[in-house]
Coordinates of C-alpha atoms and ligand atoms in Angstrom, one line a residue:
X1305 CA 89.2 72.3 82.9
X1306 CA 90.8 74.9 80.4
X1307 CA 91.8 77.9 81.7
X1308 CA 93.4 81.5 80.3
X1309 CA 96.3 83.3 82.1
X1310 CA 96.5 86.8 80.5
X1311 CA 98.0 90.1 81.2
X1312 CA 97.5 92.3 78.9
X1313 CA 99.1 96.1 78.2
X1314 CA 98.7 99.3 75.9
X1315 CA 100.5 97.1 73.2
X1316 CA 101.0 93.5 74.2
X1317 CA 98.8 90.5 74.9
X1318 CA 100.8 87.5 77.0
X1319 CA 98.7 84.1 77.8
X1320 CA 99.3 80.9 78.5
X1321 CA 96.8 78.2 78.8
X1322 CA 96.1 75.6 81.9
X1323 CA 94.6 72.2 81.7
X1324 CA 94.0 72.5 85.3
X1325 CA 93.7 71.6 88.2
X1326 CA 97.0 69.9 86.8
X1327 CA 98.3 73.2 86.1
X1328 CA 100.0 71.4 82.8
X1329 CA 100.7 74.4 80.3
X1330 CA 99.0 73.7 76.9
X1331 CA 100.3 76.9 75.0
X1332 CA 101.8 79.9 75.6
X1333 CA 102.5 83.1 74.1
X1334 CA 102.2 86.8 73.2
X1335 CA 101.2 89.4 71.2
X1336 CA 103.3 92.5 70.4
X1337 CA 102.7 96.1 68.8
X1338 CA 98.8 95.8 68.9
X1339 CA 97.6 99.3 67.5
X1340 CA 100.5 100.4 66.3
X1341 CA 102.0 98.5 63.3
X1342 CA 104.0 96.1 62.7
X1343 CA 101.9 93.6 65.2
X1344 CA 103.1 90.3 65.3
X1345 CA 102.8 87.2 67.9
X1346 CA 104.9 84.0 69.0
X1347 CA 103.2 81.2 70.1
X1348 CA 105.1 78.0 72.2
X1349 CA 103.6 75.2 71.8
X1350 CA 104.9 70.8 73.0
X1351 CA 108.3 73.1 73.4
X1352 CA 108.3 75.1 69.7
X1353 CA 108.0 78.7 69.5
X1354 CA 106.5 80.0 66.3
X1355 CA 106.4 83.5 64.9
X1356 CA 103.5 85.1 63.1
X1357 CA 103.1 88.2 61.2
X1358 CA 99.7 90.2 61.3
X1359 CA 98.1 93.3 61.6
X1360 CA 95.8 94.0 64.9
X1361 CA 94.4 97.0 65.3
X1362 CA 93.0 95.9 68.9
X1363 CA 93.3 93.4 71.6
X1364 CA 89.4 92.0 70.4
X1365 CA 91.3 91.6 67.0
X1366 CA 94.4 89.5 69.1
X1367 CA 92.2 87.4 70.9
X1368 CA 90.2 86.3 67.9
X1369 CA 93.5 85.2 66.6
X1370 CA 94.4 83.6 69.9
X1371 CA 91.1 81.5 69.4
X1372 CA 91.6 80.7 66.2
X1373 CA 95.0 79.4 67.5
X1374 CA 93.7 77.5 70.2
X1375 CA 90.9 75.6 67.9
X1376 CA 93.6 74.7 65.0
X1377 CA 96.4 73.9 67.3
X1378 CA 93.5 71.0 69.2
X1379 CA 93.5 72.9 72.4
X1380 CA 90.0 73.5 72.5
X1381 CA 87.7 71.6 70.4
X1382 CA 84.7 74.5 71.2
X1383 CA 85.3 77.8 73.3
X1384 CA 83.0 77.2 75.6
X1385 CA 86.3 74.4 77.1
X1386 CA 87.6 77.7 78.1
X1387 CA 85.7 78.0 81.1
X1388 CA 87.8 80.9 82.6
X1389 CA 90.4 83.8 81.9
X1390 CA 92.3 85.2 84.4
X1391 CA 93.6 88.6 84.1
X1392 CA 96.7 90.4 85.3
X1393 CA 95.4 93.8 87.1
X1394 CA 98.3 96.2 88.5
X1395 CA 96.3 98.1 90.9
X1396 CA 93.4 97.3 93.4
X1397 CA 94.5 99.9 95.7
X1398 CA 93.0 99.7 99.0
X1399 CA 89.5 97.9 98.1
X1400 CA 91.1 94.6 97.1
X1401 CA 93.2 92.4 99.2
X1402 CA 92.2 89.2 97.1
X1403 CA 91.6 88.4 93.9
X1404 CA 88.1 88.9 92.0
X1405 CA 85.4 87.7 90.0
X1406 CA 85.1 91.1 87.7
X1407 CA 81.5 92.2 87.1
X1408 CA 80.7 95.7 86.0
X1409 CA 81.3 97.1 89.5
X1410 CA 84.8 95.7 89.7
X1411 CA 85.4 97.5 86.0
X1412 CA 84.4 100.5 87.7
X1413 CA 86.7 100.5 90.4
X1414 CA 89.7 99.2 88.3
X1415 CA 89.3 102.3 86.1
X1416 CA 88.7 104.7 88.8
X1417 CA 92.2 103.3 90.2
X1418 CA 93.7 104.3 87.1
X1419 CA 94.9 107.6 88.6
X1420 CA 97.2 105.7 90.8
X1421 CA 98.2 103.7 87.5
X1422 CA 97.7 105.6 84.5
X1423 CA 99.8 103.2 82.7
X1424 CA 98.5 99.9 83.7
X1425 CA 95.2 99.8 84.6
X1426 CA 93.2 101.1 81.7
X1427 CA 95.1 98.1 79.7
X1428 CA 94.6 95.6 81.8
X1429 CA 90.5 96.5 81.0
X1430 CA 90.9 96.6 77.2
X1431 CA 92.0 93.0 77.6
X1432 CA 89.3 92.2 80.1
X1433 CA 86.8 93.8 77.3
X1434 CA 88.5 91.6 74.8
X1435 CA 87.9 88.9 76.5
X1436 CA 84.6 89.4 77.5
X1437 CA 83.1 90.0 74.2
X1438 CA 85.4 87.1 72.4
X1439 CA 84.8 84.4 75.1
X1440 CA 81.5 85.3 76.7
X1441 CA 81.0 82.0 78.7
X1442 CA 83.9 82.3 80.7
X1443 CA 84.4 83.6 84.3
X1444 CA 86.6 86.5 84.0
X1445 CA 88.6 86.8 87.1
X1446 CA 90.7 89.8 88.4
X1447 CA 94.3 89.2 90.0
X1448 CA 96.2 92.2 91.3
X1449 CA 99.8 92.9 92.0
X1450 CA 98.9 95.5 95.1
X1451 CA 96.7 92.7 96.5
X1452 CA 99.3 90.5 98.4
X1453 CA 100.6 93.5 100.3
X1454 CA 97.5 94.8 101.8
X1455 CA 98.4 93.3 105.3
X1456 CA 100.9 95.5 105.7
X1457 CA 100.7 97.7 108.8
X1458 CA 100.3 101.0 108.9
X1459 CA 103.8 101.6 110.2
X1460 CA 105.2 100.5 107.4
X1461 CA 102.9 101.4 104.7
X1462 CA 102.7 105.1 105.4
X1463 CA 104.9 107.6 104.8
X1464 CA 106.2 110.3 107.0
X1465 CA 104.0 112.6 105.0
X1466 CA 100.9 115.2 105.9
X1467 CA 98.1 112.3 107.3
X1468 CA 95.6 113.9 105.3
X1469 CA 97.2 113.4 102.2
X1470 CA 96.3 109.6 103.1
X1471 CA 92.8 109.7 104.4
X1472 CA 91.9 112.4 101.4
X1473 CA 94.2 110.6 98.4
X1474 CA 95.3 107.5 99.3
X1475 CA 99.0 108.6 99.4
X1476 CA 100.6 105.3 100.8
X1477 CA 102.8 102.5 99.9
X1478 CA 101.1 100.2 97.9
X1479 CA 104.0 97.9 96.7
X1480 CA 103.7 95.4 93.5
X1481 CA 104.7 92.2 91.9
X1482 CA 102.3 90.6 94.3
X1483 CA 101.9 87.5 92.6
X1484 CA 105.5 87.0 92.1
X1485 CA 105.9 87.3 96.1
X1486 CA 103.3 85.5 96.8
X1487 CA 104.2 82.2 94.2
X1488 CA 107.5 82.6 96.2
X1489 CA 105.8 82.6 99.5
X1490 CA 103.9 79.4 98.6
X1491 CA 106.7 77.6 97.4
X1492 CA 109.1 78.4 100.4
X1493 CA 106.3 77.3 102.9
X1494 CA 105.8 74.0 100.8
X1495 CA 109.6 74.0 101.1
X1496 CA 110.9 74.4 103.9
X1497 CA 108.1 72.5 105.6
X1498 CA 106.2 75.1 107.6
X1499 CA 103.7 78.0 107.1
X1500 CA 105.5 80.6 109.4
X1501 CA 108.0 81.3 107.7
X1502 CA 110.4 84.0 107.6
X1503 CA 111.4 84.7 104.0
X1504 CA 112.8 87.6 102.1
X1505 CA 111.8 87.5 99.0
X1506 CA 114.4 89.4 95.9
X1507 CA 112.3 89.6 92.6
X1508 CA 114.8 91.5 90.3
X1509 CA 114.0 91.9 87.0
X1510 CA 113.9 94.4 85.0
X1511 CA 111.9 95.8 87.8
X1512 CA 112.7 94.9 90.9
X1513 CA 111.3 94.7 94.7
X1514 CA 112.1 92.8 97.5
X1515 CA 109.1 91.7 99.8
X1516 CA 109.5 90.4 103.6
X1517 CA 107.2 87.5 104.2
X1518 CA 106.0 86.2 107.4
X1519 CA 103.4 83.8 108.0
X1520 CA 103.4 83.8 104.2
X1521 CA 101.8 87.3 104.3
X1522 CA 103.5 90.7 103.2
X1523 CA 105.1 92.2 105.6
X1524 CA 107.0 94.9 103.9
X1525 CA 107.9 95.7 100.4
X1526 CA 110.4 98.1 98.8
X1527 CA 108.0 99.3 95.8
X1528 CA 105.9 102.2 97.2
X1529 CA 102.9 104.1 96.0
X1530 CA 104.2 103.3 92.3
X1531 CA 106.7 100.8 91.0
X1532 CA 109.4 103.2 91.0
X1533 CA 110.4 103.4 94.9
X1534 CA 112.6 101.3 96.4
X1535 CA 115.5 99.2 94.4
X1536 CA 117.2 100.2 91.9
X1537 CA 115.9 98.9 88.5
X1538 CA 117.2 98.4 85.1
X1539 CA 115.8 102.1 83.9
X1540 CA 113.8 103.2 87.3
X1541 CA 116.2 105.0 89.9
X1542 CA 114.0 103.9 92.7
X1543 CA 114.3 105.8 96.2
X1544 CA 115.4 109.5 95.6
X1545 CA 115.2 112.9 97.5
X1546 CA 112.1 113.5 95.7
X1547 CA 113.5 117.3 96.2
X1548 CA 115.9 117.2 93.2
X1549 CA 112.7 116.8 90.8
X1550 CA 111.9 120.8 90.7
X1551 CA 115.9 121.1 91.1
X1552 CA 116.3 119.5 88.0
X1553 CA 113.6 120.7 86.2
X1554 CA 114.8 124.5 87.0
X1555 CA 118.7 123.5 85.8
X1556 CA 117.4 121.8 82.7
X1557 CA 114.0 123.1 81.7
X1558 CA 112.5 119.8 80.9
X1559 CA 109.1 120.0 82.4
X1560 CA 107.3 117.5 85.5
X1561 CA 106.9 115.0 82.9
X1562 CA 110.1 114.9 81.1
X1563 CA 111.9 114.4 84.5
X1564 CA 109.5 111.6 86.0
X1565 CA 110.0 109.6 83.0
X1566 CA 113.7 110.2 83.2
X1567 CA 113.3 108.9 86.5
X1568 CA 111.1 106.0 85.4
X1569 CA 112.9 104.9 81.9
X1570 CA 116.8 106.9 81.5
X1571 CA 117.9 106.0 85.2
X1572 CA 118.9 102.9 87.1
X1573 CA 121.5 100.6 85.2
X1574 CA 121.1 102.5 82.0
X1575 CA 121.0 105.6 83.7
X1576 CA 124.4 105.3 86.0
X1577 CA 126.2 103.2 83.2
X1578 CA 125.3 105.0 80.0
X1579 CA 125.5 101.4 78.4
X1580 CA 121.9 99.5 78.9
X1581 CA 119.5 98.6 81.0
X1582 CA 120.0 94.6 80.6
X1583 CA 122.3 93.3 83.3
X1584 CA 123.8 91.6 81.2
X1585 CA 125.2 93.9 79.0
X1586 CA 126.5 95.3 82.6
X1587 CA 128.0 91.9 83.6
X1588 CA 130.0 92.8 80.0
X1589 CA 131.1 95.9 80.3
X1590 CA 132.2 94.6 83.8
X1591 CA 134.6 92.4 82.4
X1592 CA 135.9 94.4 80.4
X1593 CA 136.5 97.1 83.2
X1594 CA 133.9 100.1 81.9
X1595 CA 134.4 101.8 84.9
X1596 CA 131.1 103.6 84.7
X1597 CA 129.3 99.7 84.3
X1598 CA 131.2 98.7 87.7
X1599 CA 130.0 101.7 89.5
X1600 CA 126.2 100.9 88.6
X1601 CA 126.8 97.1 89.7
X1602 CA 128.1 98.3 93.1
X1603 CA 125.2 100.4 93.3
X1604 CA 122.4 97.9 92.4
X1605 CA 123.9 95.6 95.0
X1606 CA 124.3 97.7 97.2
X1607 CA 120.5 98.8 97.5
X1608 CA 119.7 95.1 97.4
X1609 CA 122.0 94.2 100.2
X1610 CA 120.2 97.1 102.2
X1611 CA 116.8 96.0 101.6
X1612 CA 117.9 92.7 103.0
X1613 CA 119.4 93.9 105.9
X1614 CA 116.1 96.2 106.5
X1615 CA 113.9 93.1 105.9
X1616 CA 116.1 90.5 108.2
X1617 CA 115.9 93.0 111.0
X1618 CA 112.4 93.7 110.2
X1619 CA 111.0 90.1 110.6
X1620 CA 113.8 89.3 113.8
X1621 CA 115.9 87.2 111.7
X1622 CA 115.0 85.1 108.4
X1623 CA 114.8 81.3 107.5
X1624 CA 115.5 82.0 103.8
X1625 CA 116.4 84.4 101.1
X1626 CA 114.9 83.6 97.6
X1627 CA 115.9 85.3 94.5
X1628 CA 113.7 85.2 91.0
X1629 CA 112.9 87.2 88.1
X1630 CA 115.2 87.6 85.4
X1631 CA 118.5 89.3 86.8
X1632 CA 117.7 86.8 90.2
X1633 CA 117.2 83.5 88.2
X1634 CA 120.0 84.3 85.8
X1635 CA 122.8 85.7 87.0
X1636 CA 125.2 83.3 89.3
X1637 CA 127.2 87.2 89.6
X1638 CA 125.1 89.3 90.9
X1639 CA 123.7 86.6 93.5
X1640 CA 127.2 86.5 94.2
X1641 CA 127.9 89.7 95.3
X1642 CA 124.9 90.1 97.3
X1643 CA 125.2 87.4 99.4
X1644 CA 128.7 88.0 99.9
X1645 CA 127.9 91.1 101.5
X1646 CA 125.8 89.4 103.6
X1647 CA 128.8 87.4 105.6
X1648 CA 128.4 89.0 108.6
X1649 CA 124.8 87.9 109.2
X1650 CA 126.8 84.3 108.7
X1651 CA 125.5 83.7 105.5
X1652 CA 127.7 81.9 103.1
X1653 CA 127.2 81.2 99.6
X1654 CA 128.0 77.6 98.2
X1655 CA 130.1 79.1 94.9
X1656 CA 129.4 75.8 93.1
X1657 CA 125.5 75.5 93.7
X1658 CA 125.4 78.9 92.4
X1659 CA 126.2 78.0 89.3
X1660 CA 122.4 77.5 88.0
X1661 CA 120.2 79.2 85.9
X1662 CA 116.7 79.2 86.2
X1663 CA 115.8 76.2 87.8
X1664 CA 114.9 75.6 91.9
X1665 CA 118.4 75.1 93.5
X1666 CA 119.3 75.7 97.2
X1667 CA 122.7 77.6 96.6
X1668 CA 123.6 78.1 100.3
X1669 CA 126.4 76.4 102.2
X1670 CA 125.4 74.1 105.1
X1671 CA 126.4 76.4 107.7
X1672 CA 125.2 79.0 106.3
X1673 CA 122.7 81.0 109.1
X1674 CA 120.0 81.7 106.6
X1675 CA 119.2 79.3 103.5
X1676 CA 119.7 80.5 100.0
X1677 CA 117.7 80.1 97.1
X1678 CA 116.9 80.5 93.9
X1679 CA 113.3 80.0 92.4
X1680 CA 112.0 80.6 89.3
X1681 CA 108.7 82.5 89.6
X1682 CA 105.5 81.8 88.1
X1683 CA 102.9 84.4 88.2
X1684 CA 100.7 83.1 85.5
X1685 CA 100.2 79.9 87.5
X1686 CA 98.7 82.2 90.3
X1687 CA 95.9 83.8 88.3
X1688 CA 95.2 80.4 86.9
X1689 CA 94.9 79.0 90.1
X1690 CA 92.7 82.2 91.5
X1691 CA 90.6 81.6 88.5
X1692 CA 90.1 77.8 88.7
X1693 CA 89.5 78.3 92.4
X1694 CA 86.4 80.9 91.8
X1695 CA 84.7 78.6 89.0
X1696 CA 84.9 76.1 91.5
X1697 CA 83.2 77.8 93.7
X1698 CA 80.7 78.9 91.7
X1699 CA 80.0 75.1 90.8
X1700 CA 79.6 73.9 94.2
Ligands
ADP901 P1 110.4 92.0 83.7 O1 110.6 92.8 84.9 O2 110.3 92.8 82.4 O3 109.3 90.9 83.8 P2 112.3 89.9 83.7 O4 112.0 89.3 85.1 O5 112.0 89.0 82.6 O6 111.7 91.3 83.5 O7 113.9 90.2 83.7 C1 114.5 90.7 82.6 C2 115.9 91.1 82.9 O8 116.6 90.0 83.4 C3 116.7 91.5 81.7 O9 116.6 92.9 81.4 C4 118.1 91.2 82.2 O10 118.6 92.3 82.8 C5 118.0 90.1 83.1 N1 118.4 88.8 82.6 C6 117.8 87.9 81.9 N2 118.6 86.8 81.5 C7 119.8 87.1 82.2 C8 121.0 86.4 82.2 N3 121.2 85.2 81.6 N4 122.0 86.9 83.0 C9 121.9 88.1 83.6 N5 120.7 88.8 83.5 C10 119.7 88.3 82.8

């Protein structure tokens, strides 16, 4: 059975297509600058990557293309092999805990949501609309990032804030990068041999949360009621006094927006280093002893190192740490330093096991008190499998 993994934004289309339930990747890729000139889209394909130049003026226009792709390329012999598309969907706030088959009630909801993510949401529906009017016989199936946290308590998902601002506008941590935890939690279960599991989960990218897993359930998370609470992130500052905002905005004159977006896309590791927002250009200007670059590396580890320490407490000890996502699969440094600041919970890093790049490697020493990993994360293969899992339901 052929299935569609998509998650689509303002601009962008990314897919990649299962034969499943083998979960084998048939073809991958994405489309860039939809709408606004300039479009073009890379395809992978038996482990080439080609690059196409075209103009779409809308995500139907893309996924015509991607059709057109599958058919000439011998994916699909007919579209009706596609029997389902799984989408990406930020935010399900408090009314989804699972994934969904979307129907016109579920694209109601998703849009009224889109208050809580202006940015996300209403793009994630242009490419369910795509979809639906390109590949009408296929099950559309929603997968959100807020879903995997809803079993967080109430302690922890609250904030210290006016109650009412809760029960009357769903002020509340909602956290994100769901999928990504939850892939990990899967894997670390299948791992380590047992389903109660105490994992903290490190997904640093170029955003970044940490999740604390019990049970294989969300216990905690560092994102909050938007993606820009906890960690700090390549351009996001993360957790600040949210008091400097009208402090700033008085000094400077920028207005509410100007400074949220400050906050959202000028802070973090471009912010602090004035250099870039790719860690590694950091690890670079490390090297080289840009003293500005060093400070923002002691401060993204730092935060890290905290949330760890929060989380370990949190779930009364841990059987693993597992980092993923770009900076967390990549870089051998920046594991390095975290887990050295971890030495007096007894953990110890194995410097030579570290040496690894995105691939699954255990890169703890034997004595270590916690085991140390890195896995590369797949949240594509999570909507697929959501998706496959709903038509087979629907079949039986
Ligand atoms: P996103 O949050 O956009 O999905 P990714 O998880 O792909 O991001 O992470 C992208 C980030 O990963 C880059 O901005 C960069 O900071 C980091 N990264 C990627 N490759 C490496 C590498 N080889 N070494 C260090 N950092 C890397």
């Amino acid at each position: 059975m052929k299935i569609l993994s998509v998650n689509a934004g303002s601009s962008s289309l990314k897919f990649t297509a299962y034969e499943m339930p083998e979960e084998k990747v048939l073809i991958s890729g994405a489309f860039e600058r939809i709408g606004i000139g300039e479009s073009f889209y890379t395809i992978k394909i038996n482990g080439e990557k080609i690059k196409k130049e075209k103009e779409f003026a809308s995500h139907k226009e893309a996924v015509a293309t991607l059709i057109d792709e599958l058919l000439e390329n011998g994916v699909i012999s007919s579209l009706e092999e596609i029997e389902g598309v799984g989408h990406r969907l930020v935010h399900g706030g408090e009314k989804y805990a699972e994934s969904v088959v979307i129907d016109e009630d579920v694209v109601q909801t998703v849009s009224e949501l889109s208050e809580l993510a202006p940015l996300h949401n209403p793009a994630n529906l242009i490419g369910v609309e795509a979809f639906k009017s390109e590949i009408p016989s296929a099950l559309e199936v929603g997968c959100f990032d807020t879903a995997f946290h809803q079993t967080m308590r109430k302690k922890e998902f609250l904030y210290p804030v006016p109650y009412e601002w809760y029960e009357k506008y769903g002020v509340r941590k909602y956290g994100f990068h769901g999928m990504s935890h939850a892939y990990i939690a899967g894997r670390m279960a299948e791992i380590l041999g047992k389903e109660d599991a105490r994992v903290i989960s490190c997904h640093i990218g170029n955003g970044a949360s940490l999740c604390a897993i019990k049970d294989g359930k969300s216990v905690d998370t560092s994102m909050g009621f938007t993606p820009n609470a906890g960690l700090m992130m390549g351009t996001r500052s993360g957790d600040i006094d949210a008091t400097l905002i009208p402090f700033i905005m008085g000094k400077t004159g920028k207005s509410l927006d100007e400074v949220i977006n400050d906050l959202n896309k000028k802070s973090g590791y471009l912010g602090v280093s004035g250099i870039s927002s790719d860690s590694r250009d950091i690890e670079e200007a490390v090297e080289k002893g840009n003293e500005r670059a060093i400070l923002s590396q002691e401060m993204y580890v730092e935060r890290i190192v905290n949330y760890i320490a929060e989380y370990y407490l949190e779930l009364g000890g841990a059987d693993a740490i597992v980092f993923t996502a770009g900076v967390g699969e990549n870089s051998a440094s920046t594991r390095a330093q975290i887990i050295q600041c971890l030495e007096p919970l007894g953990i110890k890093l194995d410097e030579e096991k570290n040496q690894t790049r995105g691939k699954e490697a255990l890169i703890s020493t034997e004595d270590s008190k916690v085991q140390v990993y890195v896995i590369p994360t797949d949240e594509e293969v999570m909507i697929a499998r959501d998706t496959y899992r709903f038509i087979q339901e629907r079949t039986i």
